[in-house]
CSV table of C-alpha atoms in Angstrom, one decimal:
chain,number,residue,atom,x,y,z
A,210,UNK,CA,24.6,-32.0,9.7
A,211,UNK,CA,26.1,-31.2,13.1
A,212,UNK,CA,26.7,-27.3,12.4
A,213,UNK,CA,22.6,-27.2,13.4
A,214,UNK,CA,22.0,-30.0,15.7
A,215,UNK,CA,25.2,-29.2,17.7
A,216,UNK,CA,24.5,-25.7,18.8
A,217,UNK,CA,20.5,-26.2,19.2
A,218,UNK,CA,20.5,-25.7,23.0
A,219,UNK,CA,22.0,-22.5,22.3
A,220,UNK,CA,19.5,-21.5,19.9
A,221,UNK,CA,16.5,-23.0,21.8
A,222,UNK,CA,16.9,-20.5,24.5
A,223,UNK,CA,16.4,-17.0,23.3
A,224,UNK,CA,16.8,-13.9,25.9
A,225,UNK,CA,13.4,-13.6,27.9
A,226,UNK,CA,12.6,-17.3,27.3
A,227,UNK,CA,12.9,-20.6,29.2
A,228,UNK,CA,14.1,-24.1,27.5
A,229,UNK,CA,11.9,-25.4,24.5
A,230,UNK,CA,11.2,-28.6,25.8
A,231,UNK,CA,9.8,-29.7,22.6
A,232,UNK,CA,13.1,-29.5,20.6
A,233,UNK,CA,15.1,-32.3,21.8
A,234,UNK,CA,17.6,-33.8,19.2
A,235,UNK,CA,18.5,-37.3,19.7
A,236,UNK,CA,22.0,-38.9,19.4
A,237,UNK,CA,21.8,-38.9,15.5
A,238,UNK,CA,20.2,-35.5,15.0
A,239,UNK,CA,16.9,-36.7,14.4
A,240,UNK,CA,13.7,-35.8,16.8
A,241,UNK,CA,11.8,-38.5,17.5
A,242,UNK,CA,8.0,-37.7,17.8
A,243,UNK,CA,5.8,-39.9,20.1
A,244,UNK,CA,3.2,-41.6,18.7
A,245,UNK,CA,4.2,-40.8,14.8
A,246,UNK,CA,5.5,-43.7,12.9
A,247,UNK,CA,6.6,-44.5,9.5
A,248,UNK,CA,5.6,-43.0,6.0
A,249,UNK,CA,2.7,-40.8,7.9
A,250,UNK,CA,5.6,-39.1,9.9
A,251,UNK,CA,7.9,-38.7,6.9
A,252,UNK,CA,4.9,-37.1,5.2
A,253,UNK,CA,3.9,-34.8,7.8
A,254,UNK,CA,7.5,-33.6,8.4
A,255,UNK,CA,8.0,-32.9,4.9
A,256,UNK,CA,4.8,-31.1,4.7
A,257,UNK,CA,5.5,-29.0,7.8
A,258,UNK,CA,9.3,-28.4,6.2
A,259,UNK,CA,7.8,-26.7,3.2
A,260,UNK,CA,5.9,-24.5,5.1
A,261,UNK,CA,8.9,-23.6,7.2
A,262,UNK,CA,10.5,-22.9,3.8
A,263,UNK,CA,8.0,-20.5,2.8
A,264,UNK,CA,6.0,-21.9,0.1
A,265,UNK,CA,5.0,-17.9,-1.0
A,266,UNK,CA,8.8,-17.6,-1.6
A,267,UNK,CA,9.4,-20.6,-3.1
A,268,UNK,CA,6.9,-19.6,-5.8
A,269,UNK,CA,8.4,-16.3,-6.4
A,270,UNK,CA,11.9,-17.9,-7.1
A,271,UNK,CA,9.9,-20.5,-9.4
A,272,UNK,CA,8.2,-17.6,-11.2
A,273,UNK,CA,11.8,-15.6,-11.2
A,274,UNK,CA,13.3,-19.0,-13.5
A,275,UNK,CA,10.4,-19.4,-15.3
A,276,UNK,CA,10.6,-15.6,-16.3
A,277,UNK,CA,14.5,-16.1,-17.5
A,278,UNK,CA,13.5,-19.0,-19.7
A,279,UNK,CA,10.3,-17.8,-21.2
A,280,UNK,CA,11.7,-14.9,-22.2
A,281,UNK,CA,15.1,-16.4,-23.4
A,282,UNK,CA,12.6,-18.6,-25.6
A,283,UNK,CA,11.4,-15.3,-27.3
A,284,UNK,CA,8.2,-15.4,-25.0
A,285,UNK,CA,7.2,-18.9,-25.8
A,286,UNK,CA,6.0,-21.0,-23.5
A,287,UNK,CA,5.3,-23.7,-25.6
A,288,UNK,CA,8.6,-24.3,-26.7
A,289,UNK,CA,10.7,-24.3,-23.6
A,290,UNK,CA,11.4,-28.4,-23.4
A,291,UNK,CA,12.3,-30.7,-20.8
A,292,UNK,CA,15.4,-29.2,-19.8
A,293,UNK,CA,13.6,-26.5,-18.3
A,294,UNK,CA,11.4,-28.5,-16.4
A,295,UNK,CA,14.1,-30.9,-15.2
A,296,UNK,CA,16.3,-27.5,-14.2
A,297,UNK,CA,13.2,-26.0,-12.6
A,298,UNK,CA,12.1,-28.6,-10.5
A,299,UNK,CA,16.0,-28.7,-9.3
A,300,UNK,CA,15.7,-24.9,-8.6
A,301,UNK,CA,12.9,-25.5,-6.8
A,302,UNK,CA,15.0,-28.0,-4.6
A,303,UNK,CA,17.7,-25.6,-4.3
A,304,UNK,CA,15.5,-22.7,-2.8
A,305,UNK,CA,14.0,-25.1,-0.8
A,306,UNK,CA,17.2,-26.2,1.0
A,307,UNK,CA,18.6,-22.2,1.4
A,308,UNK,CA,15.3,-21.2,3.3
A,309,UNK,CA,15.1,-24.5,4.9
A,310,UNK,CA,18.3,-24.1,6.4
A,311,UNK,CA,17.0,-20.7,7.2
A,312,UNK,CA,14.7,-21.8,9.7
A,313,UNK,CA,16.9,-24.4,11.2
A,314,UNK,CA,19.6,-21.5,11.8
A,315,UNK,CA,16.9,-18.8,12.8
A,316,UNK,CA,15.3,-20.9,15.6
A,317,UNK,CA,16.2,-18.4,18.5
A,318,UNK,CA,15.1,-15.3,16.5
A,319,UNK,CA,11.9,-16.8,15.2
A,320,UNK,CA,11.2,-17.8,18.8
A,321,UNK,CA,11.5,-14.4,20.0
A,322,UNK,CA,10.0,-12.6,16.8
A,323,UNK,CA,6.8,-15.2,17.1
A,324,UNK,CA,6.7,-16.0,13.3
A,325,UNK,CA,4.3,-18.9,13.6
A,326,UNK,CA,6.6,-21.1,11.2
A,327,UNK,CA,6.5,-24.7,12.3
A,328,UNK,CA,9.9,-24.7,13.8
A,329,UNK,CA,8.7,-21.8,16.3
A,330,UNK,CA,5.3,-23.2,17.1
A,331,UNK,CA,7.3,-26.4,17.9
A,332,UNK,CA,5.6,-28.7,15.4
A,333,UNK,CA,8.8,-29.7,13.5
A,334,UNK,CA,11.8,-30.3,15.5
A,335,UNK,CA,15.2,-28.6,13.8
A,336,UNK,CA,17.1,-31.9,13.6
A,337,UNK,CA,14.3,-33.3,10.9
A,338,UNK,CA,14.2,-29.9,9.1
A,339,UNK,CA,17.7,-30.4,8.7
A,340,UNK,CA,17.6,-33.7,7.5
A,341,UNK,CA,14.9,-32.4,4.3
A,342,UNK,CA,17.1,-29.8,4.2
A,343,UNK,CA,20.3,-31.6,3.2
A,344,UNK,CA,18.0,-34.1,1.0
A,345,UNK,CA,17.0,-31.1,-0.8
A,346,UNK,CA,20.3,-30.5,-1.6
A,347,UNK,CA,21.3,-33.4,-3.1
A,348,UNK,CA,18.1,-33.8,-5.3
A,349,UNK,CA,19.0,-30.3,-6.4
A,350,UNK,CA,22.5,-31.5,-7.5
A,351,UNK,CA,21.0,-34.6,-9.1
A,352,UNK,CA,18.5,-33.0,-11.2
A,353,UNK,CA,21.3,-30.3,-12.4
A,354,UNK,CA,23.7,-32.9,-13.5
A,355,UNK,CA,21.1,-35.2,-15.1
A,356,UNK,CA,20.7,-32.1,-18.0
A,357,UNK,CA,24.1,-32.2,-19.1
A,358,UNK,CA,25.0,-28.9,-18.3
A,359,UNK,CA,28.3,-27.5,-17.0
A,360,UNK,CA,26.6,-24.1,-16.3
A,361,UNK,CA,23.8,-24.9,-15.1
A,362,UNK,CA,25.4,-27.4,-12.2
A,363,UNK,CA,28.0,-24.5,-12.0
A,364,UNK,CA,24.9,-22.1,-10.9
A,365,UNK,CA,23.0,-24.4,-9.0
A,366,UNK,CA,26.2,-25.2,-6.8
A,367,UNK,CA,27.1,-21.8,-6.4
A,368,UNK,CA,23.4,-21.1,-5.3
A,369,UNK,CA,23.4,-23.8,-2.7
A,370,UNK,CA,26.8,-22.1,-1.4
A,371,UNK,CA,25.1,-18.6,-1.0
A,372,UNK,CA,21.9,-20.2,0.6
A,373,UNK,CA,24.5,-22.0,3.3
A,374,UNK,CA,26.4,-18.6,3.6
A,375,UNK,CA,23.6,-16.3,4.3
A,376,UNK,CA,22.6,-18.4,7.4
A,377,UNK,CA,24.6,-20.9,8.4
A,378,UNK,CA,28.2,-20.4,10.6
A,379,UNK,CA,30.8,-19.6,10.4
A,380,UNK,CA,29.5,-17.3,7.3
A,381,UNK,CA,26.2,-16.2,8.7
A,382,UNK,CA,25.9,-13.4,5.9
A,383,UNK,CA,22.4,-12.2,7.2
A,384,UNK,CA,24.4,-10.5,10.1
A,385,UNK,CA,24.4,-7.5,8.4
A,386,UNK,CA,22.6,-5.6,5.9
A,387,UNK,CA,25.4,-5.8,3.4
A,388,UNK,CA,26.0,-9.3,3.8
A,389,UNK,CA,22.2,-10.3,3.2
A,390,UNK,CA,21.3,-7.5,0.5
A,391,UNK,CA,24.5,-8.8,-1.5
A,392,UNK,CA,23.7,-12.6,-1.1
A,393,UNK,CA,20.0,-12.3,-2.2
A,394,UNK,CA,21.3,-10.1,-4.9
A,395,UNK,CA,23.3,-12.8,-6.1
A,396,UNK,CA,20.6,-15.2,-5.8
A,397,UNK,CA,18.2,-13.4,-7.8
A,398,UNK,CA,20.3,-12.9,-10.7
A,399,UNK,CA,21.5,-16.8,-10.4
A,400,UNK,CA,18.0,-17.8,-10.6
A,401,UNK,CA,17.3,-15.8,-13.6
A,402,UNK,CA,20.3,-16.9,-15.3
A,403,UNK,CA,19.6,-20.4,-14.9
A,404,UNK,CA,16.6,-20.0,-16.4
A,405,UNK,CA,17.4,-18.6,-19.8
A,406,UNK,CA,20.4,-20.9,-19.6
A,407,UNK,CA,17.7,-23.8,-19.1
A,408,UNK,CA,16.1,-22.3,-22.3
A,409,UNK,CA,19.0,-22.8,-24.0
A,410,UNK,CA,20.7,-19.6,-24.2
A,411,UNK,CA,24.3,-19.1,-23.2
A,412,UNK,CA,24.1,-15.3,-23.1
A,413,UNK,CA,20.8,-13.4,-22.0
A,414,UNK,CA,18.7,-11.1,-24.2
A,415,UNK,CA,18.4,-7.4,-23.5
A,416,UNK,CA,14.8,-8.1,-21.6
A,417,UNK,CA,16.3,-10.9,-19.6
A,418,UNK,CA,18.8,-8.5,-18.4
A,419,UNK,CA,16.3,-5.8,-17.5
A,420,UNK,CA,14.2,-7.8,-15.6
A,421,UNK,CA,17.0,-10.0,-13.9
A,422,UNK,CA,18.6,-6.7,-13.2
A,423,UNK,CA,15.6,-4.8,-11.6
A,424,UNK,CA,13.9,-7.6,-9.6
A,425,UNK,CA,17.1,-8.6,-8.3
A,426,UNK,CA,17.9,-5.1,-7.1
A,427,UNK,CA,14.1,-5.1,-5.9
A,428,UNK,CA,15.0,-7.9,-3.5
A,429,UNK,CA,18.3,-6.5,-2.1
A,430,UNK,CA,17.7,-2.7,-1.9
A,431,UNK,CA,13.7,-3.6,-0.6
A,432,UNK,CA,13.0,-7.0,0.5
A,433,UNK,CA,16.4,-7.1,2.4
A,434,UNK,CA,15.5,-4.0,4.3
A,435,UNK,CA,12.0,-4.1,4.8
A,436,UNK,CA,12.0,-7.5,6.3
A,437,UNK,CA,13.8,-5.9,8.9
A,438,UNK,CA,11.3,-3.7,10.5
A,439,UNK,CA,9.2,-6.8,12.3
A,440,UNK,CA,12.4,-8.7,13.0
A,441,UNK,CA,14.0,-6.2,15.4
A,442,UNK,CA,13.9,-7.7,18.5
A,443,UNK,CA,15.0,-11.0,17.4
A,444,UNK,CA,18.0,-9.6,15.3
A,445,UNK,CA,19.0,-7.8,18.5
A,446,UNK,CA,18.7,-11.1,20.5
A,447,UNK,CA,21.1,-13.0,17.8
A,448,UNK,CA,23.4,-9.8,17.8
A,449,UNK,CA,22.5,-9.1,13.9
A,450,UNK,CA,23.4,-5.5,12.6
A,451,UNK,CA,20.3,-5.2,10.4
A,452,UNK,CA,19.0,-2.7,8.9
A,453,UNK,CA,17.1,-1.5,11.6
A,454,UNK,CA,19.7,-2.3,14.7
A,455,UNK,CA,22.4,-1.1,13.3
A,456,UNK,CA,21.0,2.6,11.6
A,457,UNK,CA,17.8,3.2,13.4
A,458,UNK,CA,14.4,2.6,12.5
A,459,UNK,CA,13.7,5.8,10.6
A,460,UNK,CA,17.1,5.6,8.4
A,461,UNK,CA,15.8,2.1,7.7
A,462,UNK,CA,12.5,3.0,6.8
A,463,UNK,CA,13.9,6.0,4.3
A,464,UNK,CA,16.6,3.4,2.8
A,465,UNK,CA,13.8,0.8,1.9
A,466,UNK,CA,11.3,3.6,0.6
A,467,UNK,CA,14.3,5.4,-1.2
A,468,UNK,CA,15.3,1.9,-2.5
A,469,UNK,CA,11.9,0.8,-3.9
A,470,UNK,CA,11.6,4.3,-5.8
A,471,UNK,CA,15.1,4.2,-7.4
A,472,UNK,CA,14.8,0.7,-8.7
A,473,UNK,CA,11.6,1.1,-10.1
A,474,UNK,CA,12.4,4.5,-11.8
A,475,UNK,CA,15.8,2.5,-13.1
A,476,UNK,CA,13.3,-0.3,-14.6
A,477,UNK,CA,11.0,2.4,-16.0
A,478,UNK,CA,13.9,4.1,-18.0
A,479,UNK,CA,15.4,1.0,-19.7
A,480,UNK,CA,11.6,-0.5,-20.3
A,481,UNK,CA,10.8,2.9,-22.3
A,482,UNK,CA,13.1,1.5,-25.2
A,483,UNK,CA,10.9,-1.8,-25.2
A,484,UNK,CA,7.6,-0.8,-24.0
A,485,UNK,CA,5.3,-3.3,-25.5
A,486,UNK,CA,7.5,-6.1,-23.9
A,487,UNK,CA,8.5,-4.2,-20.3
A,488,UNK,CA,5.9,-1.2,-20.3
A,489,UNK,CA,3.2,-2.9,-18.4
A,490,UNK,CA,5.5,-4.4,-15.5
A,491,UNK,CA,7.5,-1.2,-15.4
A,492,UNK,CA,4.0,0.3,-14.7
A,493,UNK,CA,3.1,-1.9,-11.9
A,494,UNK,CA,6.6,-2.3,-10.3
A,495,UNK,CA,6.2,1.6,-9.9
A,496,UNK,CA,2.8,1.4,-8.3
A,497,UNK,CA,4.1,-1.1,-6.1
A,498,UNK,CA,7.4,1.1,-5.2
A,499,UNK,CA,4.9,4.3,-4.1
A,500,UNK,CA,3.1,1.9,-2.3
A,501,UNK,CA,6.0,0.6,-0.4
A,502,UNK,CA,7.5,3.9,0.2
A,503,UNK,CA,3.9,5.1,1.6
A,504,UNK,CA,3.9,2.2,4.0
A,505,UNK,CA,7.8,2.8,5.2
A,506,UNK,CA,6.3,6.1,6.1
A,507,UNK,CA,3.0,5.4,7.5
A,508,UNK,CA,3.8,2.2,9.5
A,509,UNK,CA,6.6,3.5,11.7
A,510,UNK,CA,5.6,2.7,15.4
A,511,UNK,CA,2.6,0.5,14.6
A,512,UNK,CA,4.0,-3.0,15.3
A,513,UNK,CA,0.8,-4.5,14.5
A,514,UNK,CA,1.5,-3.3,10.5
A,515,UNK,CA,5.3,-3.9,10.9
A,516,UNK,CA,5.5,-6.3,8.3
A,517,UNK,CA,2.6,-4.3,5.9
A,518,UNK,CA,6.1,-2.8,3.9
A,519,UNK,CA,7.3,-6.0,3.5
A,520,UNK,CA,4.0,-8.0,2.4
A,521,UNK,CA,3.8,-4.6,-0.2
A,522,UNK,CA,7.4,-5.6,-1.3
A,523,UNK,CA,6.0,-9.1,-1.9
A,524,UNK,CA,3.0,-8.6,-3.7
A,525,UNK,CA,4.6,-6.3,-6.4
A,526,UNK,CA,7.0,-9.5,-7.0
A,527,UNK,CA,4.1,-11.1,-7.9
A,528,UNK,CA,2.2,-8.6,-9.8
A,529,UNK,CA,5.0,-7.8,-11.9
A,530,UNK,CA,6.1,-11.6,-12.9
A,531,UNK,CA,2.6,-12.0,-13.9
A,532,UNK,CA,2.2,-8.9,-15.6
A,533,UNK,CA,4.8,-10.2,-17.7
A,534,UNK,CA,4.1,-13.3,-18.4
A,535,UNK,CA,0.1,-12.3,-19.3
A,536,UNK,CA,2.3,-9.8,-21.6
A,537,UNK,CA,4.2,-12.4,-23.4
A,538,UNK,CA,1.1,-14.7,-23.6
A,539,UNK,CA,-0.9,-12.1,-25.1
A,540,UNK,CA,1.7,-11.6,-27.8
A,541,UNK,CA,2.0,-15.3,-28.5
A,542,UNK,CA,-1.4,-15.9,-29.0
C-alpha cells in the first residue's frame, strides 16, 4: 500500500493548485476523519469507494462476464450453476480493484479534470480507498480459489496484474495510448474468457469469440481513445502521452471515429453468418458506431460536450449486451 501513500503529496499538488488539506495520510496510511467512527464510517467509506470505482463500469464488466457465460451455456440462463455465481462475485471484486487503484493513482489528474468522484471532491481519503482496493483484490482471489478452477484463478490473477499495471508505478500503462488500449483489450478478453470458463467450457463457442473480440476491440479502439477528449488537461499535467496530447485533438477524434466504424463493420461481417443470434446486437453496435463517429466530429472545441463521445461509447456497450441477452432469453422461451 505504500506505493500509494508514500507519493500522495506529489499527487495532491496538481499544476496551478495549492495543497489539498483534506487528503492527509496518517502514519498507518489510513486517513482518520474527525467525528466518524466504527461500522458507520467503514460503511460510508466503502460506498464512496464503490462510487470512486465507477458503478457504470463495474456493471458493464459484469455484463461482459455474463455474456461469456450465457453464450457458453447455449443461451440458457437457468443452466449457469453456482460456479458462475461465485466466479461472478470474484470478478466484480477484481474490477473494483482495477478501478479503485486507478482512482487512488489518478488523484492529480482527477483534481485537474474535476471529475467529481469522491477522492477528487475530498470525501474519500486515498489511503482509505487503497485499503478497500487491496481487500477487494484479496477477496477476488479467495473467491476464484474456492471454485476449484485453476484456469479461472489464473485469469483472475492476470486481470489483477493488468489492473495494477494500468495505473500504478512502475508500469503505468495508462501513460500512453498504446499501453492503455492494450491493457483494456486484454482485460476485456479475460472477462469474457472467465465467463465461459465459469460456465464449464474450456474452449469458447464461435459466438463467444465474436462477441468477446468485437466488444473488447470496442473498448480498446473506441473507449480508450474517446475518454481522452475530456481528460486532456489532466493528462498533460501528469505527463501522459494520450491520444490527444500525443497526436493532437483532430487526429485523436478521427482515430476514435474510424475505430468505431471499423469495429462495428467487422462485427457485422461476422454476425452475417449467425444473423438470428448476433444480427440484432450487430445492428445496435453499428448504430452506436455511427453516433460515436458523428459526435467525434461535432463536439470538437465544445468543452461542455467533451465527454459526449465517450458516453455514446458506454451506452452502446450496454445496449449491445442487453440486446444480446434479450435475444437469448427470447430464443430460450
